[in-house]
Amino acid sequence: DLTVILDPYTPPHGQLPTGTQPTVVVRSAFLPVQPSWRKPESKQRRNITSGAMTEGALRCLLEDLYGHPEFRERQLETVIRLLEGRDTAVMLPTGLGKSLIYQLAGLLRPGSTVVVDPLVSLIDDQARRLREDGTERSAALTARSVSSSDGEELVSSVGTGESFFVYFSPERLQRDEFRKQLKKAASTGLINLIVADEAHCVSEWGHDFRPEYLQIGDLVRSLPNS
């Protein structure tokens, strides 16, 4: 009278089976927070070696996490380049999945990914899309979110490594408290990627449009284990 399905390889937000018979589906799930009693996964920076097995595994993860059967042009090569630990500049037309590249690479490398975005709307949109894809552990740091009732907890989640992805504007790098949280995250765990999103804004509008972008390099050099 009851069907029990053990389904550990389907994400928890995946579609449930249909039918009239009572059914229990058991799947694995990620906690939305890092438990205080659990140590960070790793402080060791790891780089992969590319090959046919790596590409096949990445295609499986792409379909499992994002629901896409195949990578778009240049996505796979760029993800592999990031997983190899190489500095990368990505120039693709709008809508071809630049965000997916660093999101997939960031999920596969130990630690947190920090993303510098020039607009609040982009920060909110990126965090929203992550949640829709099943990644709850992200911190979108804007003036509105930081000043909210749980703003202090949101900022502290950066230093503890609870947030897999941290989104903020380049101006936030001017704040000493935020820089301390980033250094704490790099000391207690790892910062695996630093992404300058929509960096074409700098070349299009001039280096003096957002001079804070020039501080990203200094930030990287100041972080432990960078």
mmCIF file with all atom_site columns, N, CA and C in Angstrom, residues 82 99 101-116 130 137-139 158 161-168 178 182 185 190-196:
data_model
loop_
_atom_site.group_PDB
_atom_site.id
_atom_site.type_symbol
_atom_site.label_atom_id
_atom_site.label_alt_id
_atom_site.label_comp_id
_atom_site.label_asym_id
_atom_site.label_entity_id
_atom_site.label_seq_id
_atom_site.pdbx_PDB_ins_code
_atom_site.Cartn_x
_atom_site.Cartn_y
_atom_site.Cartn_z
_atom_site.occupancy
_atom_site.B_iso_or_equiv
_atom_site.pdbx_formal_charge
_atom_site.auth_seq_id
_atom_site.auth_comp_id
_atom_site.auth_asym_id
_atom_site.auth_atom_id
_atom_site.pdbx_PDB_model_num
ATOM 1   N N  . LEU A 1 82  ? 38.566 27.539 -14.865 1.00 0.00 ? 82  LEU A N  1
ATOM 2   C CA . LEU A 1 82  ? 38.455 28.021 -13.489 1.00 0.00 ? 82  LEU A CA 1
ATOM 3   C C  . LEU A 1 82  ? 38.793 26.916 -12.484 1.00 0.00 ? 82  LEU A C  1
ATOM 4   N N  . SER A 1 99  ? 27.012 33.843 -15.883 1.00 0.00 ? 99  SER A N  1
ATOM 5   C CA . SER A 1 99  ? 26.860 33.614 -14.451 1.00 0.00 ? 99  SER A CA 1
ATOM 6   C C  . SER A 1 99  ? 26.950 32.131 -14.110 1.00 0.00 ? 99  SER A C  1
ATOM 7   N N  . ILE A 1 101 ? 28.753 29.959 -15.372 1.00 0.00 ? 101 ILE A N  1
ATOM 8   C CA . ILE A 1 101 ? 30.154 29.522 -15.396 1.00 0.00 ? 101 ILE A CA 1
ATOM 9   C C  . ILE A 1 101 ? 30.768 29.639 -14.012 1.00 0.00 ? 101 ILE A C  1
ATOM 10  N N  . TYR A 1 102 ? 30.693 30.829 -13.406 1.00 0.00 ? 102 TYR A N  1
ATOM 11  C CA . TYR A 1 102 ? 31.338 30.975 -12.103 1.00 0.00 ? 102 TYR A CA 1
ATOM 12  C C  . TYR A 1 102 ? 30.523 30.319 -10.993 1.00 0.00 ? 102 TYR A C  1
ATOM 13  N N  . GLN A 1 103 ? 29.203 30.212 -11.169 1.00 0.00 ? 103 GLN A N  1
ATOM 14  C CA . GLN A 1 103 ? 28.406 29.552 -10.138 1.00 0.00 ? 103 GLN A CA 1
ATOM 15  C C  . GLN A 1 103 ? 28.743 28.063 -10.051 1.00 0.00 ? 103 GLN A C  1
ATOM 16  N N  . LEU A 1 104 ? 28.833 27.390 -11.186 1.00 0.00 ? 104 LEU A N  1
ATOM 17  C CA . LEU A 1 104 ? 29.167 25.963 -11.173 1.00 0.00 ? 104 LEU A CA 1
ATOM 18  C C  . LEU A 1 104 ? 30.581 25.748 -10.658 1.00 0.00 ? 104 LEU A C  1
ATOM 19  N N  . ALA A 1 105 ? 31.526 26.563 -11.116 1.00 0.00 ? 105 ALA A N  1
ATOM 20  C CA . ALA A 1 105 ? 32.903 26.434 -10.636 1.00 0.00 ? 105 ALA A CA 1
ATOM 21  C C  . ALA A 1 105 ? 32.992 26.727 -9.137  1.00 0.00 ? 105 ALA A C  1
ATOM 22  N N  . GLY A 1 106 ? 32.236 27.729 -8.677  1.00 0.00 ? 106 GLY A N  1
ATOM 23  C CA . GLY A 1 106 ? 32.267 28.075 -7.259  1.00 0.00 ? 106 GLY A CA 1
ATOM 24  C C  . GLY A 1 106 ? 31.702 26.983 -6.377  1.00 0.00 ? 106 GLY A C  1
ATOM 25  N N  . LEU A 1 107 ? 30.645 26.300 -6.842  1.00 0.00 ? 107 LEU A N  1
ATOM 26  C CA . LEU A 1 107 ? 30.068 25.206 -6.064  1.00 0.00 ? 107 LEU A CA 1
ATOM 27  C C  . LEU A 1 107 ? 31.011 24.017 -5.966  1.00 0.00 ? 107 LEU A C  1
ATOM 28  N N  . LEU A 1 108 ? 31.864 23.839 -6.956  1.00 0.00 ? 108 LEU A N  1
ATOM 29  C CA . LEU A 1 108 ? 32.739 22.669 -6.984  1.00 0.00 ? 108 LEU A CA 1
ATOM 30  C C  . LEU A 1 108 ? 34.065 22.896 -6.271  1.00 0.00 ? 108 LEU A C  1
ATOM 31  N N  . ARG A 1 109 ? 34.418 24.136 -6.023  1.00 0.00 ? 109 ARG A N  1
ATOM 32  C CA . ARG A 1 109 ? 35.663 24.422 -5.296  1.00 0.00 ? 109 ARG A CA 1
ATOM 33  C C  . ARG A 1 109 ? 35.337 24.690 -3.825  1.00 0.00 ? 109 ARG A C  1
ATOM 34  N N  . PRO A 1 110 ? 36.169 24.206 -2.902  1.00 0.00 ? 110 PRO A N  1
ATOM 35  C CA . PRO A 1 110 ? 35.915 24.464 -1.476  1.00 0.00 ? 110 PRO A CA 1
ATOM 36  C C  . PRO A 1 110 ? 35.924 25.958 -1.177  1.00 0.00 ? 110 PRO A C  1
ATOM 37  N N  . GLY A 1 111 ? 35.035 26.381 -0.283  1.00 0.00 ? 111 GLY A N  1
ATOM 38  C CA . GLY A 1 111 ? 35.032 27.769 0.149   1.00 0.00 ? 111 GLY A CA 1
ATOM 39  C C  . GLY A 1 111 ? 33.945 28.606 -0.488  1.00 0.00 ? 111 GLY A C  1
ATOM 40  N N  . SER A 1 112 ? 34.111 29.925 -0.395  1.00 0.00 ? 112 SER A N  1
ATOM 41  C CA . SER A 1 112 ? 33.103 30.881 -0.845  1.00 0.00 ? 112 SER A CA 1
ATOM 42  C C  . SER A 1 112 ? 33.560 31.595 -2.112  1.00 0.00 ? 112 SER A C  1
ATOM 43  N N  . THR A 1 113 ? 32.586 31.988 -2.917  1.00 0.00 ? 113 THR A N  1
ATOM 44  C CA . THR A 1 113 ? 32.828 32.782 -4.112  1.00 0.00 ? 113 THR A CA 1
ATOM 45  C C  . THR A 1 113 ? 32.314 34.193 -3.856  1.00 0.00 ? 113 THR A C  1
ATOM 46  N N  . VAL A 1 114 ? 33.159 35.204 -4.063  1.00 0.00 ? 114 VAL A N  1
ATOM 47  C CA . VAL A 1 114 ? 32.730 36.589 -3.881  1.00 0.00 ? 114 VAL A CA 1
ATOM 48  C C  . VAL A 1 114 ? 32.593 37.230 -5.253  1.00 0.00 ? 114 VAL A C  1
ATOM 49  N N  . VAL A 1 115 ? 31.492 37.957 -5.438  1.00 0.00 ? 115 VAL A N  1
ATOM 50  C CA . VAL A 1 115 ? 31.148 38.515 -6.744  1.00 0.00 ? 115 VAL A CA 1
ATOM 51  C C  . VAL A 1 115 ? 30.927 40.020 -6.599  1.00 0.00 ? 115 VAL A C  1
ATOM 52  N N  . VAL A 1 116 ? 31.663 40.806 -7.361  1.00 0.00 ? 116 VAL A N  1
ATOM 53  C CA . VAL A 1 116 ? 31.514 42.257 -7.362  1.00 0.00 ? 116 VAL A CA 1
ATOM 54  C C  . VAL A 1 116 ? 30.596 42.640 -8.515  1.00 0.00 ? 116 VAL A C  1
ATOM 55  N N  . LEU A 1 130 ? 19.953 32.108 -7.966  1.00 0.00 ? 130 LEU A N  1
ATOM 56  C CA . LEU A 1 130 ? 20.610 31.030 -7.217  1.00 0.00 ? 130 LEU A CA 1
ATOM 57  C C  . LEU A 1 130 ? 19.607 30.278 -6.365  1.00 0.00 ? 130 LEU A C  1
ATOM 58  N N  . ARG A 1 137 ? 22.386 29.233 0.185   1.00 0.00 ? 137 ARG A N  1
ATOM 59  C CA . ARG A 1 137 ? 23.443 29.852 0.985   1.00 0.00 ? 137 ARG A CA 1
ATOM 60  C C  . ARG A 1 137 ? 24.178 30.920 0.183   1.00 0.00 ? 137 ARG A C  1
ATOM 61  N N  . SER A 1 138 ? 23.513 32.056 0.000   1.00 0.00 ? 138 SER A N  1
ATOM 62  C CA . SER A 1 138 ? 24.115 33.193 -0.678  1.00 0.00 ? 138 SER A CA 1
ATOM 63  C C  . SER A 1 138 ? 23.781 34.459 0.100   1.00 0.00 ? 138 SER A C  1
ATOM 64  N N  . ALA A 1 139 ? 24.665 35.435 0.008   1.00 0.00 ? 139 ALA A N  1
ATOM 65  C CA . ALA A 1 139 ? 24.478 36.707 0.712   1.00 0.00 ? 139 ALA A CA 1
ATOM 66  C C  . ALA A 1 139 ? 24.526 37.829 -0.308  1.00 0.00 ? 139 ALA A C  1
ATOM 67  N N  . VAL A 1 158 ? 29.309 36.060 6.013   1.00 0.00 ? 158 VAL A N  1
ATOM 68  C CA . VAL A 1 158 ? 30.444 36.096 5.098   1.00 0.00 ? 158 VAL A CA 1
ATOM 69  C C  . VAL A 1 158 ? 31.694 35.583 5.803   1.00 0.00 ? 158 VAL A C  1
ATOM 70  N N  . GLY A 1 161 ? 31.813 31.792 6.607   1.00 0.00 ? 161 GLY A N  1
ATOM 71  C CA . GLY A 1 161 ? 31.807 30.870 5.481   1.00 0.00 ? 161 GLY A CA 1
ATOM 72  C C  . GLY A 1 161 ? 30.474 30.205 5.230   1.00 0.00 ? 161 GLY A C  1
ATOM 73  N N  . GLU A 1 162 ? 29.415 30.679 5.896   1.00 0.00 ? 162 GLU A N  1
ATOM 74  C CA . GLU A 1 162 ? 28.096 30.080 5.689   1.00 0.00 ? 162 GLU A CA 1
ATOM 75  C C  . GLU A 1 162 ? 27.563 30.350 4.287   1.00 0.00 ? 162 GLU A C  1
ATOM 76  N N  . SER A 1 163 ? 27.974 31.448 3.697   1.00 0.00 ? 163 SER A N  1
ATOM 77  C CA . SER A 1 163 ? 27.476 31.815 2.367   1.00 0.00 ? 163 SER A CA 1
ATOM 78  C C  . SER A 1 163 ? 28.423 31.285 1.297   1.00 0.00 ? 163 SER A C  1
ATOM 79  N N  . PHE A 1 164 ? 27.904 30.461 0.410   1.00 0.00 ? 164 PHE A N  1
ATOM 80  C CA . PHE A 1 164 ? 28.701 29.958 -0.703  1.00 0.00 ? 164 PHE A CA 1
ATOM 81  C C  . PHE A 1 164 ? 29.007 31.076 -1.701  1.00 0.00 ? 164 PHE A C  1
ATOM 82  N N  . PHE A 1 165 ? 28.056 32.017 -1.851  1.00 0.00 ? 165 PHE A N  1
ATOM 83  C CA . PHE A 1 165 ? 28.228 33.124 -2.782  1.00 0.00 ? 165 PHE A CA 1
ATOM 84  C C  . PHE A 1 165 ? 27.944 34.432 -2.054  1.00 0.00 ? 165 PHE A C  1
ATOM 85  N N  . VAL A 1 166 ? 28.821 35.409 -2.243  1.00 0.00 ? 166 VAL A N  1
ATOM 86  C CA . VAL A 1 166 ? 28.675 36.722 -1.612  1.00 0.00 ? 166 VAL A CA 1
ATOM 87  C C  . VAL A 1 166 ? 28.677 37.772 -2.708  1.00 0.00 ? 166 VAL A C  1
ATOM 88  N N  . TYR A 1 167 ? 27.577 38.517 -2.808  1.00 0.00 ? 167 TYR A N  1
ATOM 89  C CA . TYR A 1 167 ? 27.432 39.556 -3.826  1.00 0.00 ? 167 TYR A CA 1
ATOM 90  C C  . TYR A 1 167 ? 27.488 40.926 -3.172  1.00 0.00 ? 167 TYR A C  1
ATOM 91  N N  . PHE A 1 168 ? 28.233 41.845 -3.776  1.00 0.00 ? 168 PHE A N  1
ATOM 92  C CA . PHE A 1 168 ? 28.321 43.193 -3.217  1.00 0.00 ? 168 PHE A CA 1
ATOM 93  C C  . PHE A 1 168 ? 28.806 44.151 -4.311  1.00 0.00 ? 168 PHE A C  1
ATOM 94  N N  . PHE A 1 178 ? 33.578 45.216 6.427   1.00 0.00 ? 178 PHE A N  1
ATOM 95  C CA . PHE A 1 178 ? 33.357 44.200 5.399   1.00 0.00 ? 178 PHE A CA 1
ATOM 96  C C  . PHE A 1 178 ? 34.669 43.539 4.989   1.00 0.00 ? 178 PHE A C  1
ATOM 97  N N  . LEU A 1 182 ? 35.761 39.474 5.035   1.00 0.00 ? 182 LEU A N  1
ATOM 98  C CA . LEU A 1 182 ? 36.367 38.726 3.935   1.00 0.00 ? 182 LEU A CA 1
ATOM 99  C C  . LEU A 1 182 ? 37.683 38.077 4.373   1.00 0.00 ? 182 LEU A C  1
ATOM 100 N N  . ALA A 1 185 ? 36.864 35.122 6.464   1.00 0.00 ? 185 ALA A N  1
ATOM 101 C CA . ALA A 1 185 ? 36.438 33.993 5.634   1.00 0.00 ? 185 ALA A CA 1
ATOM 102 C C  . ALA A 1 185 ? 37.633 33.300 5.003   1.00 0.00 ? 185 ALA A C  1
ATOM 103 N N  . LEU A 1 190 ? 38.131 29.181 2.963   1.00 0.00 ? 190 LEU A N  1
ATOM 104 C CA . LEU A 1 190 ? 38.774 29.609 1.732   1.00 0.00 ? 190 LEU A CA 1
ATOM 105 C C  . LEU A 1 190 ? 37.842 30.558 0.980   1.00 0.00 ? 190 LEU A C  1
ATOM 106 N N  . ILE A 1 191 ? 38.415 31.462 0.244   1.00 0.00 ? 191 ILE A N  1
ATOM 107 C CA . ILE A 1 191 ? 37.689 32.177 -0.799  1.00 0.00 ? 191 ILE A CA 1
ATOM 108 C C  . ILE A 1 191 ? 38.187 31.603 -2.115  1.00 0.00 ? 191 ILE A C  1
ATOM 109 N N  . ASN A 1 192 ? 37.326 30.882 -2.799  1.00 0.00 ? 192 ASN A N  1
ATOM 110 C CA . ASN A 1 192 ? 37.794 30.105 -3.940  1.00 0.00 ? 192 ASN A CA 1
ATOM 111 C C  . ASN A 1 192 ? 37.828 30.879 -5.242  1.00 0.00 ? 192 ASN A C  1
ATOM 112 N N  . LEU A 1 193 ? 36.929 31.852 -5.398  1.00 0.00 ? 193 LEU A N  1
ATOM 113 C CA . LEU A 1 193 ? 36.904 32.662 -6.614  1.00 0.00 ? 193 LEU A CA 1
ATOM 114 C C  . LEU A 1 193 ? 36.539 34.100 -6.255  1.00 0.00 ? 193 LEU A C  1
ATOM 115 N N  . ILE A 1 194 ? 37.137 35.049 -6.962  1.00 0.00 ? 194 ILE A N  1
ATOM 116 C CA . ILE A 1 194 ? 36.736 36.450 -6.875  1.00 0.00 ? 194 ILE A CA 1
ATOM 117 C C  . ILE A 1 194 ? 36.350 36.875 -8.274  1.00 0.00 ? 194 ILE A C  1
ATOM 118 N N  . VAL A 1 195 ? 35.096 37.275 -8.421  1.00 0.00 ? 195 VAL A N  1
ATOM 119 C CA . VAL A 1 195 ? 34.529 37.549 -9.739  1.00 0.00 ? 195 VAL A CA 1
ATOM 120 C C  . VAL A 1 195 ? 34.216 39.038 -9.868  1.00 0.00 ? 195 VAL A C  1
ATOM 121 N N  . ALA A 1 196 ? 34.728 39.673 -10.915 1.00 0.00 ? 196 ALA A N  1
ATOM 122 C CA . ALA A 1 196 ? 34.336 41.038 -11.262 1.00 0.00 ? 196 ALA A CA 1
ATOM 123 C C  . ALA A 1 196 ? 33.275 40.922 -12.342 1.00 0.00 ? 196 ALA A C  1
#
